[in-house]
């Protein structure tokens, strides 16, 4: 009964158009005052202890690094390198966009940041080269989703904080699925381009490719700094995030010099705004998780599901459907922080690997980024291309289908996610 009251309150508040973070906080306070004997002091204490985790510090640092890279010319050089490698295929600019998104995803940690950085350059270039605008939107909006699967990933940090999983193992687990999904999206792009007879770029010589690689090397080295540092044990994921922020600042301001020192305060302010928003959601989600646990709701749902004999296959299918539906109406951070405390204990009781489960959840969040009405990547692509949301939604369909096939693969073939971290001794 208490579970029904909590979720009815949350749904009612969200239907009024209230931000998720405030809806979560108000749900908890209303339930505490009206239906429990929990002292108010424990709520205040939980607010502070909930975000007192060292791992949460990784979020503002990765956001800051992503903003420095977006404004600092790193994306432009990565696009030049990607074009030199795959531009000669049919639909070359589209193929280059997918590869550039994969490379930028490996340094930014955010999907919308990847769409902004790559899309603002590639969409006008594709239109100028004679590609339909809808093709460019479909490629960039879907490939931008790689920003939260290929490490570093802010969404993975959220999942790890919510479930006490290893951030390092999650990051390493995202590498193989990330590049397999990039291959899926690349093949879809090639097929659509071949069907539409879209142009291809002139083939670059190995000397030109080497020059493009040399120019982009400073941005690409950040991948080595983050992943290499975590795997070697040189620093924790949070320290890796701080290192990436300092490194991104150094490259943008002193190496590429595309960002002047007077622009730095603006980047810091943008990052602080975004970090404050996410940390506020986390704070209220911690309270929500506390009230769920206090009322034994996850444990009761787990017991009911196990008694019903749903099994691993049925449970994973149900989770995918639930997350895909929620992805239509909410952004990834909120979904993870609300659902993880409920779904994670059930997954553990069914013997599902926590890292595999985390990668599966992340892929669902990626798909949610390109489904209306709240798909963040669709909004960003719509803003860049000046196309309506309905047209953008139609444009991403071929890539959305490829992502759904990939989701089935990730869900029911755990070694895709767990092989690399297990091989490296991180699980």
Short mmCIF file of C-alpha atoms in Angstrom, two decimals:
data_model
loop_
_atom_site.label_atom_id
_atom_site.label_comp_id
_atom_site.label_asym_id
_atom_site.label_seq_id
_atom_site.Cartn_x
_atom_site.Cartn_y
_atom_site.Cartn_z
CA UNK A 1 0.00 0.00 0.00
CA UNK A 2 2.79 2.45 0.91
CA UNK A 3 4.46 1.75 -2.47
CA UNK A 4 1.26 2.69 -4.32
CA UNK A 5 0.97 5.93 -2.33
CA UNK A 6 4.61 6.90 -3.03
CA UNK A 7 4.42 6.26 -6.79
CA UNK A 8 0.95 7.86 -7.08
CA UNK A 9 2.30 11.02 -5.38
CA UNK A 10 5.36 11.08 -7.68
CA UNK A 11 3.26 10.56 -10.84
CA UNK A 12 0.77 13.25 -9.77
CA UNK A 13 3.50 15.84 -9.12
CA UNK A 14 5.30 15.06 -12.39
CA UNK A 15 2.04 15.36 -14.37
CA UNK A 16 1.80 18.99 -13.18
CA UNK A 17 4.99 19.67 -15.15
CA UNK A 18 7.13 19.98 -12.01
CA UNK A 19 10.87 19.23 -12.48
CA UNK A 20 11.74 15.63 -11.53
CA UNK A 21 14.15 16.68 -8.77
CA UNK A 22 11.52 18.80 -6.95
CA UNK A 23 8.83 16.13 -7.52
CA UNK A 24 11.08 13.53 -5.86
CA UNK A 25 11.78 15.76 -2.84
CA UNK A 26 8.14 16.74 -2.36
CA UNK A 27 7.00 13.11 -2.66
CA UNK A 28 9.39 12.09 0.12
CA UNK A 29 8.44 14.98 2.43
CA UNK A 30 4.68 14.50 1.87
CA UNK A 31 4.94 10.78 2.57
CA UNK A 32 7.15 11.27 5.63
CA UNK A 33 4.83 13.85 7.21
CA UNK A 34 1.60 12.08 6.31
CA UNK A 35 2.25 8.37 6.61
CA UNK A 36 5.36 7.60 8.73
CA UNK A 37 6.96 8.30 12.08
CA UNK A 38 10.43 8.95 10.67
CA UNK A 39 11.97 11.99 12.47
CA UNK A 40 12.74 15.04 10.33
CA UNK A 41 16.35 15.09 11.62
CA UNK A 42 17.06 11.83 9.80
CA UNK A 43 15.92 13.45 6.52
CA UNK A 44 18.34 16.35 6.95
CA UNK A 45 21.14 13.91 7.80
CA UNK A 46 20.35 11.77 4.75
CA UNK A 47 20.46 14.85 2.50
CA UNK A 48 24.08 15.47 3.47
CA UNK A 49 25.35 11.89 3.76
CA UNK A 50 23.68 10.97 0.45
CA UNK A 51 25.95 13.19 -1.63
CA UNK A 52 28.99 12.81 0.62
CA UNK A 53 30.36 10.09 -1.66
CA UNK A 54 33.78 10.66 -3.20
CA UNK A 55 32.61 9.08 -6.49
CA UNK A 56 29.99 11.81 -7.06
CA UNK A 57 32.83 14.34 -7.49
CA UNK A 58 33.54 12.68 -10.86
CA UNK A 59 30.33 14.17 -12.32
CA UNK A 60 31.23 17.91 -12.21
CA UNK A 61 34.78 17.15 -13.38
CA UNK A 62 33.63 15.14 -16.43
CA UNK A 63 31.09 17.88 -17.25
CA UNK A 64 33.85 20.51 -17.06
CA UNK A 65 36.19 18.44 -19.25
CA UNK A 66 33.41 17.93 -21.83
CA UNK A 67 32.69 21.68 -21.96
CA UNK A 68 36.35 22.59 -22.43
CA UNK A 69 36.60 20.05 -25.27
CA UNK A 70 33.34 21.21 -26.92
CA UNK A 71 34.50 24.84 -26.99
CA UNK A 72 38.19 24.12 -27.53
CA UNK A 73 38.46 22.92 -31.13
CA UNK A 74 39.06 19.26 -30.21
CA UNK A 75 35.88 18.15 -32.05
CA UNK A 76 36.93 19.88 -35.29
CA UNK A 77 40.28 18.05 -35.34
CA UNK A 78 38.65 14.71 -34.51
CA UNK A 79 36.23 15.22 -37.42
CA UNK A 80 39.17 15.88 -39.80
CA UNK A 81 40.84 12.65 -38.65
CA UNK A 82 37.58 10.65 -38.96
CA UNK A 83 36.93 12.05 -42.47
CA UNK A 84 40.43 11.11 -43.59
CA UNK A 85 39.85 7.50 -42.46
CA UNK A 86 36.28 6.72 -43.65
CA UNK A 87 35.21 9.68 -45.83
CA UNK A 88 35.83 7.75 -49.06
CA UNK A 89 32.98 5.29 -48.34
CA UNK A 90 29.49 5.88 -49.74
CA UNK A 91 27.89 8.58 -47.56
CA UNK A 92 31.38 9.56 -46.40
CA UNK A 93 30.38 12.57 -44.30
CA UNK A 94 27.78 10.45 -42.49
CA UNK A 95 30.35 7.70 -41.81
CA UNK A 96 32.80 10.35 -40.62
CA UNK A 97 30.15 11.71 -38.23
CA UNK A 98 29.68 8.27 -36.63
CA UNK A 99 33.44 7.77 -36.16
CA UNK A 100 33.89 11.35 -34.89
CA UNK A 101 31.02 10.85 -32.40
CA UNK A 102 32.67 7.62 -31.16
CA UNK A 103 36.02 9.40 -30.70
CA UNK A 104 34.48 12.45 -29.01
CA UNK A 105 32.35 10.17 -26.81
CA UNK A 106 35.59 8.67 -25.50
CA UNK A 107 36.59 12.04 -24.05
CA UNK A 108 33.32 13.84 -23.21
CA UNK A 109 31.04 11.54 -21.15
CA UNK A 110 27.84 13.25 -22.34
CA UNK A 111 25.48 12.57 -25.29
CA UNK A 112 24.10 16.11 -25.79
CA UNK A 113 27.68 17.50 -25.66
CA UNK A 114 28.70 15.01 -28.39
CA UNK A 115 25.73 16.01 -30.59
CA UNK A 116 26.53 19.73 -30.14
CA UNK A 117 30.26 19.33 -30.79
CA UNK A 118 29.99 17.08 -33.87
CA UNK A 119 26.55 18.12 -35.16
CA UNK A 120 27.26 21.88 -35.26
CA UNK A 121 30.12 21.18 -37.70
CA UNK A 122 28.90 18.13 -39.63
CA UNK A 123 25.20 18.99 -40.21
CA UNK A 124 25.91 22.21 -42.19
CA UNK A 125 28.73 20.38 -44.06
CA UNK A 126 26.39 17.51 -45.07
CA UNK A 127 23.66 19.89 -46.29
CA UNK A 128 26.25 21.85 -48.28
CA UNK A 129 27.53 18.60 -49.87
CA UNK A 130 24.01 17.69 -51.05
CA UNK A 131 22.87 15.25 -48.35
CA UNK A 132 19.23 15.46 -47.19
CA UNK A 133 19.03 17.29 -43.86
CA UNK A 134 17.04 14.39 -42.36
CA UNK A 135 19.94 11.98 -43.06
CA UNK A 136 22.38 14.23 -41.19
CA UNK A 137 20.02 14.59 -38.23
CA UNK A 138 19.48 10.82 -38.06
CA UNK A 139 23.22 10.09 -38.07
CA UNK A 140 24.30 12.75 -35.56
CA UNK A 141 21.40 12.37 -33.08
CA UNK A 142 21.81 8.57 -32.88
CA UNK A 143 25.64 8.44 -32.94
CA UNK A 144 25.71 11.19 -30.29
CA UNK A 145 24.22 8.60 -27.92
CA UNK A 146 27.62 6.90 -27.87
CA UNK A 147 28.62 9.71 -25.46
CA UNK A 148 27.11 7.81 -22.51
CA UNK A 149 28.19 4.27 -23.48
CA UNK A 150 31.82 4.73 -24.48
CA UNK A 151 33.73 5.70 -21.30
CA UNK A 152 34.00 8.06 -19.55
CA UNK A 153 30.23 8.26 -18.95
CA UNK A 154 28.30 10.49 -16.54
CA UNK A 155 25.30 8.09 -16.71
CA UNK A 156 27.54 5.17 -15.68
CA UNK A 157 28.80 7.21 -12.70
CA UNK A 158 25.14 7.78 -11.71
CA UNK A 159 24.42 4.04 -11.93
CA UNK A 160 27.56 3.15 -9.95
CA UNK A 161 26.72 5.67 -7.19
CA UNK A 162 23.11 4.37 -7.00
CA UNK A 163 24.11 0.70 -6.78
CA UNK A 164 27.58 0.81 -5.14
CA UNK A 165 29.07 -0.79 -8.28
CA UNK A 166 32.66 -0.27 -9.47
CA UNK A 167 32.93 2.81 -11.74
CA UNK A 168 36.25 1.53 -13.16
CA UNK A 169 34.77 -1.87 -14.11
CA UNK A 170 31.72 -0.16 -15.66
CA UNK A 171 33.91 2.15 -17.75
CA UNK A 172 36.00 -0.76 -19.07
CA UNK A 173 32.80 -2.79 -19.68
CA UNK A 174 31.46 0.00 -21.94
CA UNK A 175 34.43 -0.09 -24.34
CA UNK A 176 33.56 -3.19 -26.44
CA UNK A 177 29.75 -2.57 -26.56
CA UNK A 178 30.45 1.09 -27.42
CA UNK A 179 32.52 0.27 -30.48
CA UNK A 180 30.18 -2.57 -31.53
CA UNK A 181 27.27 -0.09 -31.45
CA UNK A 182 29.38 2.41 -33.45
CA UNK A 183 29.81 -0.38 -36.04
CA UNK A 184 26.02 -1.02 -36.08
CA UNK A 185 25.35 2.70 -36.60
CA UNK A 186 28.09 2.94 -39.24
CA UNK A 187 26.62 0.03 -41.23
CA UNK A 188 23.12 1.56 -41.00
CA UNK A 189 24.55 4.89 -42.25
CA UNK A 190 26.33 3.16 -45.14
CA UNK A 191 23.17 1.23 -46.11
CA UNK A 192 21.01 4.40 -46.06
CA UNK A 193 23.67 6.29 -48.06
CA UNK A 194 23.99 3.48 -50.65
CA UNK A 195 20.18 3.35 -51.00
CA UNK A 196 20.03 7.12 -51.55
CA UNK A 197 23.20 7.26 -53.71
CA UNK A 198 24.71 9.96 -51.47
CA UNK A 199 28.15 11.35 -52.36
CA UNK A 200 31.52 10.17 -51.05
CA UNK A 201 34.65 12.18 -50.27
CA UNK A 202 37.96 11.80 -52.16
CA UNK A 203 40.19 9.08 -50.68
CA UNK A 204 42.96 10.58 -48.51
CA UNK A 205 46.58 9.46 -48.77
CA UNK A 206 48.28 7.88 -45.73
CA UNK A 207 50.38 11.05 -45.43
CA UNK A 208 47.20 13.18 -45.13
CA UNK A 209 45.76 10.69 -42.62
CA UNK A 210 48.93 10.86 -40.54
CA UNK A 211 48.78 14.68 -40.56
CA UNK A 212 45.11 14.61 -39.42
CA UNK A 213 45.99 12.09 -36.69
CA UNK A 214 48.91 14.26 -35.51
CA UNK A 215 46.64 17.32 -35.27
CA UNK A 216 44.01 15.42 -33.24
CA UNK A 217 46.49 13.51 -31.02
CA UNK A 218 46.12 15.88 -28.03
CA UNK A 219 42.39 15.20 -27.84
CA UNK A 220 42.81 11.45 -28.43
CA UNK A 221 45.43 11.22 -25.66
CA UNK A 222 42.71 12.05 -23.15
CA UNK A 223 41.29 8.54 -23.77
CA UNK A 224 44.65 7.11 -22.68
CA UNK A 225 44.77 9.40 -19.63
CA UNK A 226 41.33 8.35 -18.35
CA UNK A 227 41.09 4.65 -19.27
CA UNK A 228 44.82 3.94 -18.95
CA UNK A 229 44.98 5.70 -15.58
CA UNK A 230 42.00 3.80 -14.16
CA UNK A 231 43.15 0.39 -15.46
CA UNK A 232 46.76 0.82 -14.35
CA UNK A 233 45.60 1.89 -10.88
CA UNK A 234 47.42 5.23 -11.21
CA UNK A 235 44.24 6.96 -10.06
CA UNK A 236 40.61 6.31 -9.17
CA UNK A 237 37.75 7.19 -11.60
CA UNK A 238 37.12 10.42 -9.61
CA UNK A 239 40.80 11.40 -9.83
CA UNK A 240 40.70 10.48 -13.55
CA UNK A 241 37.78 12.91 -13.96
CA UNK A 242 39.79 15.69 -12.27
CA UNK A 243 42.82 14.89 -14.44
CA UNK A 244 40.67 14.99 -17.59
CA UNK A 245 39.29 18.44 -16.63
CA UNK A 246 42.81 19.86 -16.10
CA UNK A 247 44.11 18.19 -19.27
CA UNK A 248 41.14 19.44 -21.36
CA UNK A 249 41.72 23.00 -20.04
CA UNK A 250 45.43 22.81 -20.92
CA UNK A 251 44.78 21.47 -24.45
CA UNK A 252 41.96 23.94 -25.26
CA UNK A 253 43.74 27.06 -23.93
CA UNK A 254 47.49 26.46 -24.37
CA UNK A 255 47.90 23.80 -27.11
CA UNK A 256 45.10 24.42 -29.66
CA UNK A 257 44.51 28.00 -28.41
CA UNK A 258 40.89 27.91 -29.66
CA UNK A 259 39.72 29.01 -26.22
CA UNK A 260 41.12 32.20 -24.69
CA UNK A 261 41.59 32.72 -20.95
CA UNK A 262 38.78 35.29 -20.93
CA UNK A 263 36.36 32.54 -22.18
CA UNK A 264 37.25 30.22 -19.28
CA UNK A 265 34.87 31.82 -16.70
CA UNK A 266 31.94 31.29 -19.11
CA UNK A 267 32.82 27.59 -19.49
CA UNK A 268 33.19 27.25 -15.70
CA UNK A 269 29.78 28.88 -15.13
CA UNK A 270 28.04 26.62 -17.71
CA UNK A 271 29.64 23.56 -16.09
CA UNK A 272 28.67 24.72 -12.58
CA UNK A 273 25.03 25.21 -13.66
CA UNK A 274 24.84 21.73 -15.19
CA UNK A 275 26.60 20.12 -12.19
CA UNK A 276 24.31 21.86 -9.70
CA UNK A 277 21.24 20.61 -11.58
CA UNK A 278 22.49 17.00 -11.57
CA UNK A 279 23.64 17.09 -7.94
CA UNK A 280 20.24 18.47 -6.89
CA UNK A 281 18.54 15.56 -8.67
CA UNK A 282 20.93 13.12 -6.94
CA UNK A 283 20.22 14.64 -3.51
CA UNK A 284 16.46 14.22 -3.89
CA UNK A 285 16.86 10.77 -5.45
CA UNK A 286 18.91 9.67 -2.42
CA UNK A 287 15.98 10.73 -0.20
CA UNK A 288 13.57 8.84 -2.48
CA UNK A 289 15.76 5.73 -2.30
CA UNK A 290 15.88 6.06 1.52
CA UNK A 291 12.08 6.13 1.82
CA UNK A 292 11.70 3.15 -0.55
CA UNK A 293 14.18 1.10 1.49
CA UNK A 294 12.61 2.23 4.76
CA UNK A 295 9.23 0.94 3.55
CA UNK A 296 10.80 -2.34 2.28
CA UNK A 297 9.39 -1.69 -1.22
CA UNK A 298 12.32 -3.08 -3.33
CA UNK A 299 12.50 -6.17 -1.11
CA UNK A 300 8.72 -6.79 -1.42
CA UNK A 301 8.78 -6.36 -5.22
CA UNK A 302 11.79 -8.72 -5.44
CA UNK A 303 10.01 -11.35 -3.32
CA UNK A 304 6.84 -11.05 -5.43
CA UNK A 305 8.75 -11.39 -8.72
CA UNK A 306 10.76 -14.37 -7.49
CA UNK A 307 7.59 -16.10 -6.26
CA UNK A 308 5.88 -15.48 -9.61
CA UNK A 309 8.73 -17.40 -11.33
CA UNK A 310 9.41 -14.69 -13.91
CA UNK A 311 13.03 -15.83 -14.45
CA UNK A 312 16.05 -13.94 -15.80
CA UNK A 313 14.86 -13.70 -19.44
CA UNK A 314 11.42 -12.36 -18.47
CA UNK A 315 12.86 -9.93 -15.91
CA UNK A 316 15.40 -8.44 -18.36
CA UNK A 317 12.67 -8.06 -21.00
CA UNK A 318 10.39 -6.33 -18.47
CA UNK A 319 13.23 -3.99 -17.40
CA UNK A 320 13.97 -3.06 -21.03
CA UNK A 321 10.31 -2.27 -21.73
CA UNK A 322 10.02 -0.22 -18.51
CA UNK A 323 13.20 1.78 -19.20
CA UNK A 324 12.32 2.38 -22.86
CA UNK A 325 8.88 3.71 -21.88
CA UNK A 326 10.38 5.93 -19.13
CA UNK A 327 13.01 7.13 -21.63
CA UNK A 328 10.21 8.74 -23.63
CA UNK A 329 9.26 11.04 -20.75
CA UNK A 330 12.33 11.51 -18.52
CA UNK A 331 16.03 12.19 -18.86
CA UNK A 332 18.59 9.42 -18.04
CA UNK A 333 19.86 10.67 -14.66
CA UNK A 334 16.35 10.79 -13.18
CA UNK A 335 15.40 7.36 -14.56
CA UNK A 336 18.49 5.67 -13.12
CA UNK A 337 18.20 7.35 -9.72
CA UNK A 338 14.51 6.38 -9.42
CA UNK A 339 14.66 2.82 -10.81
CA UNK A 340 18.10 1.55 -9.69
CA UNK A 341 17.18 1.16 -5.97
CA UNK A 342 14.16 -0.99 -7.01
CA UNK A 343 15.53 -3.00 -9.97
CA UNK A 344 19.12 -3.61 -8.78
CA UNK A 345 18.27 -5.78 -5.71
CA UNK A 346 15.96 -7.92 -7.88
CA UNK A 347 18.69 -8.35 -10.53
CA UNK A 348 21.14 -9.44 -7.81
CA UNK A 349 18.68 -12.01 -6.41
CA UNK A 350 18.23 -13.44 -9.91
CA UNK A 351 22.03 -13.77 -10.25
CA UNK A 352 22.46 -11.11 -12.97
CA UNK A 353 25.94 -9.58 -13.09
CA UNK A 354 25.82 -5.95 -11.81
CA UNK A 355 28.23 -4.71 -14.52
CA UNK A 356 26.29 -6.41 -17.33
CA UNK A 357 23.07 -4.97 -15.89
CA UNK A 358 24.66 -1.48 -15.76
CA UNK A 359 25.69 -1.60 -19.44
CA UNK A 360 22.20 -2.78 -20.42
CA UNK A 361 20.61 0.09 -18.46
CA UNK A 362 23.02 2.56 -20.15
CA UNK A 363 22.04 1.33 -23.66
CA UNK A 364 18.37 1.86 -22.73
CA UNK A 365 19.24 5.42 -21.69
CA UNK A 366 20.94 5.96 -25.07
CA UNK A 367 17.79 4.91 -26.92
CA UNK A 368 15.75 7.24 -24.69
CA UNK A 369 17.93 10.11 -25.95
CA UNK A 370 16.41 9.81 -29.44
CA UNK A 371 12.78 9.04 -28.57
CA UNK A 372 10.19 11.83 -28.25
CA UNK A 373 8.88 13.82 -26.48
CA UNK A 374 11.88 14.29 -24.12
CA UNK A 375 14.77 12.91 -26.22
CA UNK A 376 17.62 15.34 -25.39
CA UNK A 377 19.60 14.46 -28.54
CA UNK A 378 16.53 15.14 -30.69
CA UNK A 379 16.15 18.59 -29.11
CA UNK A 380 19.81 19.44 -29.71
CA UNK A 381 19.74 18.13 -33.32
CA UNK A 382 16.48 20.00 -33.92
CA UNK A 383 18.07 23.22 -32.66
CA UNK A 384 21.15 22.83 -34.87
CA UNK A 385 19.26 21.75 -38.02
CA UNK A 386 16.21 24.04 -37.55
CA UNK A 387 13.99 21.00 -38.25
CA UNK A 388 10.81 20.32 -36.26
CA UNK A 389 10.73 17.61 -33.58
CA UNK A 390 8.33 15.45 -35.66
CA UNK A 391 10.69 15.53 -38.68
CA UNK A 392 13.69 14.75 -36.44
CA UNK A 393 11.81 11.80 -34.91
CA UNK A 394 11.10 10.37 -38.38
CA UNK A 395 14.73 10.94 -39.40
CA UNK A 396 16.23 8.73 -36.64
CA UNK A 397 14.03 5.63 -37.30
CA UNK A 398 16.59 3.47 -39.22
CA UNK A 399 19.25 4.08 -36.55
CA UNK A 400 16.72 3.56 -33.74
CA UNK A 401 15.91 0.09 -35.12
CA UNK A 402 19.66 -0.73 -35.24
CA UNK A 403 19.98 0.36 -31.59
CA UNK A 404 17.03 -1.85 -30.55
CA UNK A 405 18.70 -4.88 -32.22
CA UNK A 406 21.91 -3.99 -30.37
CA UNK A 407 19.97 -3.69 -27.07
CA UNK A 408 18.71 -7.28 -27.53
CA UNK A 409 22.31 -8.42 -28.14
CA UNK A 410 23.64 -6.65 -25.02
CA UNK A 411 20.74 -7.90 -22.87
CA UNK A 412 20.98 -11.60 -23.68
CA UNK A 413 24.72 -11.99 -24.37
CA UNK A 414 26.48 -10.84 -21.15
CA UNK A 415 30.07 -11.61 -22.35
CA UNK A 416 29.81 -8.61 -24.71
CA UNK A 417 29.89 -6.40 -21.59
CA UNK A 418 31.81 -8.54 -19.11
CA UNK A 419 34.60 -10.07 -21.23
CA UNK A 420 36.99 -7.08 -21.19
CA UNK A 421 36.76 -6.14 -17.47
CA UNK A 422 37.01 -9.86 -16.57
CA UNK A 423 40.05 -10.32 -18.83
CA UNK A 424 41.72 -7.28 -17.22
CA UNK A 425 40.97 -8.65 -13.73
CA UNK A 426 38.56 -5.84 -12.78
CA UNK A 427 35.66 -8.17 -11.85
#
